[in-house]
Coordinates of C-alpha atoms in Angstrom, one line a residue:
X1 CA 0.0 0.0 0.0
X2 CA 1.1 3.8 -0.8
X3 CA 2.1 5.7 2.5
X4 CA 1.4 8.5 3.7
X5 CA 3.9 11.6 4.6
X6 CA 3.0 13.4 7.4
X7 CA 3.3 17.0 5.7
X8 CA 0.4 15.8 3.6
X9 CA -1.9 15.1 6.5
X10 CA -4.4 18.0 8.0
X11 CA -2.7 18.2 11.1
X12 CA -2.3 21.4 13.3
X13 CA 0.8 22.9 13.3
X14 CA 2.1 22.1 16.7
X15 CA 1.6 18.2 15.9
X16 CA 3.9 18.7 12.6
X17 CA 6.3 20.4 14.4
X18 CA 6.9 17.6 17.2
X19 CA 6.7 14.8 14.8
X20 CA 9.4 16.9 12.9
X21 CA 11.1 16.5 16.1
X22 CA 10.3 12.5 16.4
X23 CA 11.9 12.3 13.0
X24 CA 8.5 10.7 11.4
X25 CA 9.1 11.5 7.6
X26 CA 6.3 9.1 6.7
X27 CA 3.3 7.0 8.2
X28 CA 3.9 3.3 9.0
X29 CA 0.9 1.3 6.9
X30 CA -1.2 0.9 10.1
X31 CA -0.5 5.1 10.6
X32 CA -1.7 5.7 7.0
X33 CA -4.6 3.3 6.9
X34 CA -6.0 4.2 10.7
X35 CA -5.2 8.3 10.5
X36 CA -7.4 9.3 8.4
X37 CA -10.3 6.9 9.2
X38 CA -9.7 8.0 13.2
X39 CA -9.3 12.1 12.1
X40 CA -13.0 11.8 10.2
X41 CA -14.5 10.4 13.4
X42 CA -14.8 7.0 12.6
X43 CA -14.8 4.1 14.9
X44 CA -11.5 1.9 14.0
X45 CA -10.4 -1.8 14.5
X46 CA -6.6 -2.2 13.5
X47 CA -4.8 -5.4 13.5
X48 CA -1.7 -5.1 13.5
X49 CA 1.3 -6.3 15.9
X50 CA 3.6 -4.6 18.2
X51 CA 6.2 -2.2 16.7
X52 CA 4.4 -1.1 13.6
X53 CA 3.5 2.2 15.4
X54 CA -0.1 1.8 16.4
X55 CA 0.9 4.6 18.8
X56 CA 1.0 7.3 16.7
X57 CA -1.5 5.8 14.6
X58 CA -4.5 6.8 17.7
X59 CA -2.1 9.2 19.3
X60 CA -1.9 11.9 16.4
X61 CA -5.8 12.2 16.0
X62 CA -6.6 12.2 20.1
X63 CA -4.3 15.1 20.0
X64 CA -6.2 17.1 17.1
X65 CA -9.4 16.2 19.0
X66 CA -7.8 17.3 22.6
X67 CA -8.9 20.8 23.7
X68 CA -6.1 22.1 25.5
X69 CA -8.3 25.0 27.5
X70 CA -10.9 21.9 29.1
X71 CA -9.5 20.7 31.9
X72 CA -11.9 17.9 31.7
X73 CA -10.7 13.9 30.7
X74 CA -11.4 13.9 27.2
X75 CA -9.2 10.7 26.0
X76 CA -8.7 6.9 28.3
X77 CA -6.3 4.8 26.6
X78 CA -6.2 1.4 28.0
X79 CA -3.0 -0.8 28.0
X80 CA -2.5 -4.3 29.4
X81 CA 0.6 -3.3 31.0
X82 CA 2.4 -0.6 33.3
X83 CA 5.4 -0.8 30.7
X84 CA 3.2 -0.5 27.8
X85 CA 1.0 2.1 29.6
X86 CA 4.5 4.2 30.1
X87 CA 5.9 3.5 26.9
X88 CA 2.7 5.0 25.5
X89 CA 2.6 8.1 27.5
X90 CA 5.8 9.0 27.0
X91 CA 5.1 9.3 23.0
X92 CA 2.1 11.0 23.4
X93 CA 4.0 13.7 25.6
X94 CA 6.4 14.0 23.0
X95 CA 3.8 14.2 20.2
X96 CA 1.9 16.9 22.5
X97 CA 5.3 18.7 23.1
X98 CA 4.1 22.0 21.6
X99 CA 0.8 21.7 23.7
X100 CA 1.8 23.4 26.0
X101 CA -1.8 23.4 28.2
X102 CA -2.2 20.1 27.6
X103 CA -2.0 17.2 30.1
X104 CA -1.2 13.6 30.1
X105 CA -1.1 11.1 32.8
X106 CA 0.0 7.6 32.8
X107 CA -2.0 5.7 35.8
X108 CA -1.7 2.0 36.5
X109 CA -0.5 -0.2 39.4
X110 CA 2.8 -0.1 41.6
X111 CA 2.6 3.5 41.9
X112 CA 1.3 4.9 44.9
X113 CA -2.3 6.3 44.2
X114 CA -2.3 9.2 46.4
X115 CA 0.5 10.9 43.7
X116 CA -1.9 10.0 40.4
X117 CA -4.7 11.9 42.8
X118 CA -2.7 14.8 43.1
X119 CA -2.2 15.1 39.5
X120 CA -5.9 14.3 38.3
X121 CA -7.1 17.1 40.7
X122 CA -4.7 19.5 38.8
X123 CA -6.6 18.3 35.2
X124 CA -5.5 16.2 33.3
X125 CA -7.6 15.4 29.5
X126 CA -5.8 12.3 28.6
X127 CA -4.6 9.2 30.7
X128 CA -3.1 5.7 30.1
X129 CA -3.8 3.1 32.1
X130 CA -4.2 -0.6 33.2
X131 CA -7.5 -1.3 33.1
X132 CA -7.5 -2.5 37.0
X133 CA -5.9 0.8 38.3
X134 CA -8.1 2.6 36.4
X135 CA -11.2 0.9 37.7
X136 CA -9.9 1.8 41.2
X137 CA -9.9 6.0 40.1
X138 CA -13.3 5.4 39.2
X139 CA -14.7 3.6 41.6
X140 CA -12.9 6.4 44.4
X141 CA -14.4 8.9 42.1
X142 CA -11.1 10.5 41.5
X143 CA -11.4 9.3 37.4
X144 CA -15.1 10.8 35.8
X145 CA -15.9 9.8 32.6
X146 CA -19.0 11.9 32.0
X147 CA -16.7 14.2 29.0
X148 CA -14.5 11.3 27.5
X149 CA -14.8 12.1 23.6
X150 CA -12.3 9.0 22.7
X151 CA -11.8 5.9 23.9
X152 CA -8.4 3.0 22.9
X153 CA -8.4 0.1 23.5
X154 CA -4.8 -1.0 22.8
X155 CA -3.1 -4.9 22.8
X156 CA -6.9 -5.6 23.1
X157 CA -5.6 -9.1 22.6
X158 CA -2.8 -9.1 25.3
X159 CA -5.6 -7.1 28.0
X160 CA -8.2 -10.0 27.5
X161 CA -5.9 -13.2 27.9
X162 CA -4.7 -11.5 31.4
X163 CA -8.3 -11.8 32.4
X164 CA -8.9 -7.9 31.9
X165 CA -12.7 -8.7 30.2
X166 CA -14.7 -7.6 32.9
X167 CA -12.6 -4.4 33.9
X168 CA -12.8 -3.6 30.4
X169 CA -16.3 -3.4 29.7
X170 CA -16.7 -1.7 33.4
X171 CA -14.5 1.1 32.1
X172 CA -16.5 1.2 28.7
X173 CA -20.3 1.1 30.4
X174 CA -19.7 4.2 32.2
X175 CA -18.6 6.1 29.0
X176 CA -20.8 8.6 26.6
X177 CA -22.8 6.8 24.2
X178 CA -21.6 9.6 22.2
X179 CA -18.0 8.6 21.9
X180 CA -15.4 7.1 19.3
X181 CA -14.0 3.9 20.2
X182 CA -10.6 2.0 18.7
X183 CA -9.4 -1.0 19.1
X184 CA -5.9 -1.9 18.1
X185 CA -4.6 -5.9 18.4
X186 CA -2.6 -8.4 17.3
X187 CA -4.9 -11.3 16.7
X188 CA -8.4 -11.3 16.1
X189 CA -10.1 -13.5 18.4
X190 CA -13.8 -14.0 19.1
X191 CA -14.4 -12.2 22.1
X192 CA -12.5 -9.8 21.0
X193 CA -15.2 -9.3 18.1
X194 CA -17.7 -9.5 20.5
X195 CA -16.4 -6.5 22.1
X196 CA -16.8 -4.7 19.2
X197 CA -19.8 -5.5 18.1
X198 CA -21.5 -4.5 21.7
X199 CA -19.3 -1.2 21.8
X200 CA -18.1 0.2 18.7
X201 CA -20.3 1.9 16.3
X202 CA -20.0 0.6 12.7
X203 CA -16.2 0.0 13.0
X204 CA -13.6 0.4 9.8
X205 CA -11.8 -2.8 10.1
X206 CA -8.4 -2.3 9.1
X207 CA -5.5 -4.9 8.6
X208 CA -1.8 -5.1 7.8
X209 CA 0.3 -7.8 7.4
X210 CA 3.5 -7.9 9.0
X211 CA 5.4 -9.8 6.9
X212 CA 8.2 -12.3 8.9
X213 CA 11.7 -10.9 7.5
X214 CA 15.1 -12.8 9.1
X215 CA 18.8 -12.0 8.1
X216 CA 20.8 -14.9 10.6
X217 CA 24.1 -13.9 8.2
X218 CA 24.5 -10.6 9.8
X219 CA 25.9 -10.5 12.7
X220 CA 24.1 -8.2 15.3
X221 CA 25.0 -6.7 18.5
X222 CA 23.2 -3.7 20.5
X223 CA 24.9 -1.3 23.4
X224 CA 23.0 0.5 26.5
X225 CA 24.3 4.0 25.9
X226 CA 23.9 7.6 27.1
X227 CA 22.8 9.9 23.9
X228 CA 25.8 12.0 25.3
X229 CA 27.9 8.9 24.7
X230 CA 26.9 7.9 21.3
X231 CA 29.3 9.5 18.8
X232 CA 32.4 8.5 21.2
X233 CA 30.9 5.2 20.3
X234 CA 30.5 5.4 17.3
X235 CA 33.9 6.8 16.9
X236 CA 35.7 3.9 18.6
X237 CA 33.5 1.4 16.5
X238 CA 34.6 2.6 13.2
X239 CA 38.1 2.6 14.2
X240 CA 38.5 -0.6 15.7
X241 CA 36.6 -2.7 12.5
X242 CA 37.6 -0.1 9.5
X243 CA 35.1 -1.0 7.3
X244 CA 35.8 0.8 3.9
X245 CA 32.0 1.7 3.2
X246 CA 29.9 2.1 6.1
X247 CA 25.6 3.2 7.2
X248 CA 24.7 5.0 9.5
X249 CA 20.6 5.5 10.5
X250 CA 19.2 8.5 12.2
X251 CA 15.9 9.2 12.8
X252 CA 15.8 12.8 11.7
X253 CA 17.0 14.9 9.6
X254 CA 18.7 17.3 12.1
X255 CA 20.1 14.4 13.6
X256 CA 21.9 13.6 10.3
X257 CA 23.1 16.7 9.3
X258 CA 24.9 17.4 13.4
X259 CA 26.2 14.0 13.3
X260 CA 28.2 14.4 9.5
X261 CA 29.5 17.5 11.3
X262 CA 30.8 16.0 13.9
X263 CA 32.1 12.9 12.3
X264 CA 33.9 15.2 10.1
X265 CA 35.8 17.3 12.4
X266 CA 36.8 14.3 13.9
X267 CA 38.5 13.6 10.5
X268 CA 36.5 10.9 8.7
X269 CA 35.3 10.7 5.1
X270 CA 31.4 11.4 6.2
X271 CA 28.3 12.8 4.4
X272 CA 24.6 12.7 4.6
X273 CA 21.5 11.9 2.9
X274 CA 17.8 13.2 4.0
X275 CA 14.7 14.3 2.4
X276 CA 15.2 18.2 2.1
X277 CA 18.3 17.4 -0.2
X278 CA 17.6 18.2 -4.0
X279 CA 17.8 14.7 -6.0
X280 CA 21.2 16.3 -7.8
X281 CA 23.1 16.4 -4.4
X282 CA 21.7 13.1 -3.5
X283 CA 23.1 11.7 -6.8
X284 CA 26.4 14.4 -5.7
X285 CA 26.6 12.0 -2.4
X286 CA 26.1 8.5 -4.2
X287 CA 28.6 9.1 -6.3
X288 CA 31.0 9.9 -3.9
X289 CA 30.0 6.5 -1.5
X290 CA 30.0 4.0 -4.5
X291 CA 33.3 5.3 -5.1
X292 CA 35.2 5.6 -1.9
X293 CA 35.6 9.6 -1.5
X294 CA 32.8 9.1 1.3
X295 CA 33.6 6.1 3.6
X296 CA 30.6 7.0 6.2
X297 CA 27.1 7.7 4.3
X298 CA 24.7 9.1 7.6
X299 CA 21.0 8.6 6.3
X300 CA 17.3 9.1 7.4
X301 CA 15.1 5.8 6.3
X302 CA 13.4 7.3 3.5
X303 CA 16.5 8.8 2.2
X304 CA 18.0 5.5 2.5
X305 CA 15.7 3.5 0.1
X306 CA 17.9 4.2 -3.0
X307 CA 21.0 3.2 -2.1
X308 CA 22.0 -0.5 -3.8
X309 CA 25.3 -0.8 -2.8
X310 CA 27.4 -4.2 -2.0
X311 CA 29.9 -3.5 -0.1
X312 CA 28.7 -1.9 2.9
X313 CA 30.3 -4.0 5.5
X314 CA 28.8 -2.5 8.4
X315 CA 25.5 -0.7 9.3
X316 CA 24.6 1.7 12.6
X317 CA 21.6 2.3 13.9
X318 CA 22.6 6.0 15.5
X319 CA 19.0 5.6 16.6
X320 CA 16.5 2.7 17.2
X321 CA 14.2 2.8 14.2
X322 CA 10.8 3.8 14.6
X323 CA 9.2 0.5 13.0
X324 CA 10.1 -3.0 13.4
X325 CA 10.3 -3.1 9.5
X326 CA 12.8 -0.7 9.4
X327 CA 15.7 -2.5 11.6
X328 CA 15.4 -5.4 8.9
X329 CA 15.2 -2.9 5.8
X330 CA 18.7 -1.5 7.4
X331 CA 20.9 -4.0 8.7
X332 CA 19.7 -5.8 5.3
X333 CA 21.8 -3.1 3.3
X334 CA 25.3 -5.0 4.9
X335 CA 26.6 -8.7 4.5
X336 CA 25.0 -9.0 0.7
X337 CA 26.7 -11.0 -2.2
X338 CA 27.6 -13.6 0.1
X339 CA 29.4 -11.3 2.1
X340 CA 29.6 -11.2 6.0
X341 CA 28.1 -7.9 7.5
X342 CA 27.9 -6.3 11.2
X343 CA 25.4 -4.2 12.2
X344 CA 25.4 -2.0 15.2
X345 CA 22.5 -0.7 17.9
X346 CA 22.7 2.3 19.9
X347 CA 20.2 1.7 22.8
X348 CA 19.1 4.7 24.9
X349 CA 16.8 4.4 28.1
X350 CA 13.4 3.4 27.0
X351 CA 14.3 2.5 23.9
X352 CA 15.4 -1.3 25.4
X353 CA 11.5 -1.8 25.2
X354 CA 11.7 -1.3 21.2
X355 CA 14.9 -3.5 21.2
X356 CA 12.6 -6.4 22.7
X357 CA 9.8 -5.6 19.9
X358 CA 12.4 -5.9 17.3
X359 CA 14.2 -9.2 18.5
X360 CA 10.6 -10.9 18.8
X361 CA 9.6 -9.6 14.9
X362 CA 12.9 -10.7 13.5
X363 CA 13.2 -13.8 15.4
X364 CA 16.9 -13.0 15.8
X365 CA 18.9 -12.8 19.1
X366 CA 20.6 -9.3 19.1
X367 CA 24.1 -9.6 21.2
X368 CA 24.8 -7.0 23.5
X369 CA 28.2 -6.3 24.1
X370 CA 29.8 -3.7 26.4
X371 CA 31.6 -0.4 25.4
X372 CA 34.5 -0.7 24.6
X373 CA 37.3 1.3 26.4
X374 CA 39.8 3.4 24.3
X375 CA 42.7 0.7 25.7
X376 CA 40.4 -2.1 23.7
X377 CA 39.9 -0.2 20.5
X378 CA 43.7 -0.5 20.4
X379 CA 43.5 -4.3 21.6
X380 CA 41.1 -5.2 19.2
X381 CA 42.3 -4.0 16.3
X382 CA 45.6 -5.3 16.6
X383 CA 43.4 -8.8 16.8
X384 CA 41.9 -7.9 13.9
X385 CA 44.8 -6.9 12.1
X386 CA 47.3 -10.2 13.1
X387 CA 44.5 -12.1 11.8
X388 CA 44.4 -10.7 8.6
X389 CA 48.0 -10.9 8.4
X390 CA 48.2 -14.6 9.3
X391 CA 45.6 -14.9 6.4
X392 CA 48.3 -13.3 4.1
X393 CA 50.9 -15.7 5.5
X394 CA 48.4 -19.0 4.4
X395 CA 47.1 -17.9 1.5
X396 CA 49.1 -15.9 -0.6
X397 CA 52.3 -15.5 -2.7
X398 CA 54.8 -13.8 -0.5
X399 CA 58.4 -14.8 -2.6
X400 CA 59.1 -11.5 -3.9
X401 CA 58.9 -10.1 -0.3
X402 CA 60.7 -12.7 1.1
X403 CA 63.4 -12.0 -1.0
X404 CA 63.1 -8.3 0.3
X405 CA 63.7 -9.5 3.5
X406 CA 66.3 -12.2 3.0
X407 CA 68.1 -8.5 2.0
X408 CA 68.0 -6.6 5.1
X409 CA 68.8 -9.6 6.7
X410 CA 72.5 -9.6 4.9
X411 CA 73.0 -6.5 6.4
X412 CA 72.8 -7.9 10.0
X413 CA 68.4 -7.3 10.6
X414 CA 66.7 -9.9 12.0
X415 CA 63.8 -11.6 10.5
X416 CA 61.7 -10.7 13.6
X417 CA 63.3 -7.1 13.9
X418 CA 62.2 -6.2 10.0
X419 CA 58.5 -7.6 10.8
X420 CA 58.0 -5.7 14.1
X421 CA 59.5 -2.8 12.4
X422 CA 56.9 -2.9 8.9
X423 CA 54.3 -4.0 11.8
X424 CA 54.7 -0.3 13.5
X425 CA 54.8 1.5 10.4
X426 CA 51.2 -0.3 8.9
X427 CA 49.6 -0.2 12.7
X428 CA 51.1 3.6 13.1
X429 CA 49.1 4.9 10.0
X430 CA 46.0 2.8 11.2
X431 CA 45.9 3.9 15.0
X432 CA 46.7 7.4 14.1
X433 CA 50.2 7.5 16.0
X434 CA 50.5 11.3 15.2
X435 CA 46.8 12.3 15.6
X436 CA 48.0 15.3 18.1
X437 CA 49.7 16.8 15.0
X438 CA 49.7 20.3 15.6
X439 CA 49.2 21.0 19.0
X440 CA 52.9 19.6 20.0
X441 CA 53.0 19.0 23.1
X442 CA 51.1 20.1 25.8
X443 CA 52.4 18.5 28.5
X444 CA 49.6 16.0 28.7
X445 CA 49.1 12.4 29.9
X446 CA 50.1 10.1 26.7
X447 CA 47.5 9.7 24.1
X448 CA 46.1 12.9 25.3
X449 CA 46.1 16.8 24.8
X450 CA 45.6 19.3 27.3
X451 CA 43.9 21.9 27.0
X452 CA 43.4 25.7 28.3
X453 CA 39.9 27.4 29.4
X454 CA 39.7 30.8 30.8
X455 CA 38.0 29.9 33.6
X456 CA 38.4 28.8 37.0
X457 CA 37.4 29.0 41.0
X458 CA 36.4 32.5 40.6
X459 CA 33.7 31.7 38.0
X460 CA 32.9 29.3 40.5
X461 CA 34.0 27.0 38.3
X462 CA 34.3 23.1 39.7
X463 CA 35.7 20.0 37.4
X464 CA 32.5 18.4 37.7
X465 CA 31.2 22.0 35.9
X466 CA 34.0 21.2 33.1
X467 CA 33.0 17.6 32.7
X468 CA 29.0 18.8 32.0
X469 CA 30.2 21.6 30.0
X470 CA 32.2 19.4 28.3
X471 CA 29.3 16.7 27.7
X472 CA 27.1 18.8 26.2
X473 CA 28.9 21.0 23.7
X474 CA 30.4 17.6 22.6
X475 CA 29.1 14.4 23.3
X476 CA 32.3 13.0 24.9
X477 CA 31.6 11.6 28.3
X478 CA 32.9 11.7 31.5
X479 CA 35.0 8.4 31.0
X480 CA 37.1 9.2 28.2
X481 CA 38.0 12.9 29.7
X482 CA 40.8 12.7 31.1
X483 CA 42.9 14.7 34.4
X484 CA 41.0 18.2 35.2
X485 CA 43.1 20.9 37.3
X486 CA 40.8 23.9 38.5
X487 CA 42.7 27.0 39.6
X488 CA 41.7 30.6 40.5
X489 CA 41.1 32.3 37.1
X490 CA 41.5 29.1 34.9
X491 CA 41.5 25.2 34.6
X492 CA 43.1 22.5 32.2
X493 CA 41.6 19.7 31.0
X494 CA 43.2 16.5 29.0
X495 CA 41.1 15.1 26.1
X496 CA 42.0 12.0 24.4
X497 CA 43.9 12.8 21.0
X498 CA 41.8 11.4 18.7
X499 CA 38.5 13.9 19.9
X500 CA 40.9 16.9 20.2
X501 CA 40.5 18.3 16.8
X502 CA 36.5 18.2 17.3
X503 CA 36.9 19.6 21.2
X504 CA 38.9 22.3 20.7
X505 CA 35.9 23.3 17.5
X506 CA 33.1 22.8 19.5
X507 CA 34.2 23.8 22.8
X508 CA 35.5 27.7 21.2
X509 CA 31.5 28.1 20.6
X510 CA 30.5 26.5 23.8
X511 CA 29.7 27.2 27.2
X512 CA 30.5 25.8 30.8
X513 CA 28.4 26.7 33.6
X514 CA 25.9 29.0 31.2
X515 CA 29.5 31.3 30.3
X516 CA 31.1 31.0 27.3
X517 CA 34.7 30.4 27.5
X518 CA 37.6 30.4 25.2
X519 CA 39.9 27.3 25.0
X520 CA 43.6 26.6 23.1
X521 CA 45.9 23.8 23.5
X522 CA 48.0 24.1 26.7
X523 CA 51.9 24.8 26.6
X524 CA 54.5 22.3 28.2
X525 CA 54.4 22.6 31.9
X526 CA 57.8 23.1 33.0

């Protein structure tokens, strides 16, 4: 089916702008079947399973239905779970960021009633709940229905085989006649058609297949990382595997477009691809990739759907996709041809619970490994690179350089000296031994460079301030920053060499402590 974009829908102008935000280019087939169905006030049954984005799909039109100045509850989302229930919440705050009168409340279980009380007294004119907690509001009178205009029922499936039945339709009786009612599930079941046919009002039934996708060839590993953290990551990734051509996913296109900056004041061949680019600097981009000049290509999805390329031998997902649908569409775009691919998840707070959506989808277990530390970047790629070498020594024709060798060692080298010595000339180019090149030396820690900032005690100024500061003008966290001496009108801080170029950029623009500070490279201390 054709899809939707969501600068095609009627939407209000606040809605466009966070989903902007979100980085939704374009509606997931259950989004651009259920929207417009939900937005003309129909009464909707979607089947569809978790991670297609059924979220949006009834949170977008209980937003344009919301009146922000009626303090009244005008929306009751039902979830069979507190994570769900959360999960849900949270999206629909970030959909409703620009709402700024608006209210939402998550309400379920485990959480001590007296705080939800608090907050429903204040107004609030959309909650999410489990069914039983919500009962309970009702029944205390704390939860009146009398102005509900929309009514979800969401995982109906999941909610009734947890015994919810009864709860459910206690919730529903004491709603208007006079409402609109959705139901959203995986299966179709009969009593959950029996629901609908006692409470829904001449229901659109909508359906999309979710198609089973696997790639078991690729190998796949996730990380639990701080946003802060994630180019320092990514960073250390690329350099430990080197892949020649190389993916990288965000969800937006701001996201793209501050991440290629980054990545190329760090010094790699990066560019980007996203939907406000004319198609002749797309085809500009492409050109470069296929061929090399561009070693890291940063996309948005939809951007993404043109590139046929073989060799990419690893993919990133900057970001956790929005759709199950898309993680396989992505890490599909490595290990092709019969070749072996990697792909690479960055996982940020709640976005472990997508994680578990995609894993069931896909079928596939998705390793999580640790972060590695700067001293196993180096580890790992000298792994990496005596194994390649050993495959040299079994597989192919080394007697011309042998007899290179049987040369020096006339003149009194040994065969072990010569090989060390071509080792650290290949392994100096490839860690970057002379990555400081430039600032000389500052007197810092090795593999570091330390750095001045015009500021100190009397700006109040602690090393904990620096580290923030620090953080948020450049993403490098507080584990890779290295020694920190604070004194009365200034400080010095050591960064790690190959993030120095990209500090000292970022940081002459930045601020520490809301002041904006000048930094340089620091001379020798004597």
């Amino acid at each position: 089916m054709e899809k939707l974009r969501f600068s095609d829908l009627d939407l209000s102008d606040e809605i466009k702008k966070a989903i902007v935000d979100m980085g939704f280019e374009e509606a997931t087939p259950i989004q651009s079947l259920a929207i417009p169905h939900v937005l003309g006030g129909k009464d909707v049954i979607g089947q569809a399973q978790t991670g297609t984005g059924k979220t949006a799909a009834f949170g977008i039109p209980i937003l344009e239905m919301a009146n922000p100045e009626d303090k009244k509850l005008q929306a009751v989302i039902l979830c069979p779970t507190r994570e769900l229930a959360i999960q849900v919440a949270e999206e629909i705050r970030n959909l409703s960021k620009y709402m700024k009168k608006l209210n939402v409340l998550p309400i379920y279980g485990g959480q001590p009633i007296e705080r939800q009380i608090k907050a429903l007294k204040k107004g609030v004119q959309i909650i999410i709940g489990t069914p039983g907690r919500v009962m309970d509001h009702m029944r205390r009178g704390t939860l009146k229905m009398s102005n509900v205009k929309m009514m979800v029922l969401d995982e109906a499936d999941e909610m009734l085989d947890m015994g919810f039945r009864e709860d459910i339709e206690y919730v529903l009786q004491d709603m208007p006649q006079e409402r609109q009612t959705l139901l959203f599930s995986a299966t179709m079941s009969k009593p959950i058609l029996n629901l609908t046919k006692k409470y829904q009002n001449n229901p659109e039934f909508l359906k999309v297949i979710h198609q089973q996708m696997t790639v078991p060839e690729i190998q796949q590993i996730y990380f639990e990382v701080k946003e802060k953290m994630k180019l320092e990551l990514l960073s250390r990734l690329v350099d430990i595997y080197n892949p020649q051509l190389s993916l990288v996913f965000c969800n937006t296109k701001r996201r793209v477009d501050a991440l290629v900056t980054h990545l190329q004041v760090r010094g790699y061949l990066a560019d980007g691809l996203h939907g406000d680019m004319t198609q002749n600097q797309r085809d500009r981009v492409m050109g470069k990739f296929r061929s090399g000049k561009i070693e890291i290509l940063v996309a948005t999805d939809v951007a993404a759907r043109g590139i046929d390329v073989d060799d990419i031998e690893a993919v990133f997902n900057y970001d956790v996709p929005n759709d199950d649908e898309y993680y396989v569409h992505r890490i599909g775009r490595t290990g092709r041809a019969g070749r072996t691919g990697r792909a690479f998840t960055f996982v940020s707070g709640r976005e472990i619970y997508q994680l578990r959506d995609i894993q069931k989808f896909t079928k596939t277990k998705i390793e999580q490994h640790r972060i590695p530390s700067l001293a196993d970047v180096e580890e790992i790629r000298t792994d990496i690179f005596l194994e390649k070498v050993k495959s040299v020594v079994n597989n192919d024709d080394l007697n011309v350089y042998i007899n290179l060798i049987e040369r020096l060692m006339e003149e009194d080298y040994t065969s072990v000296e010569t090989a060390a010595a071509l080792l650290k000339m290949v392994m100096g180019k490839q860690t970057g031994e002379s990555s400081d090149e430039g600032f000389g030396d500052t007197g810092a820690s090795p593999g570091m460079v330390r750095f001045f900032i015009n500021a100190g005690r009397k700006q109040k100024v602690k090393a904990k301030d620096i580290v923030k500061g620090v953080a948020e003008e450049t993403g490098l966290s507080g584990q890779v920053i290295g020694k920190i001496d604070v004194y009365e009108k200034f400080s010095f801080v050591e960064i790690p060499e190959n993030s120095a170029k990209e500090f000292l950029s970022l940081m002459n623009r930045g601020h520490i402590k809301g002041k904006k500070v000048n930094v340089e490279p620091a001379n020798k201390r004597e």
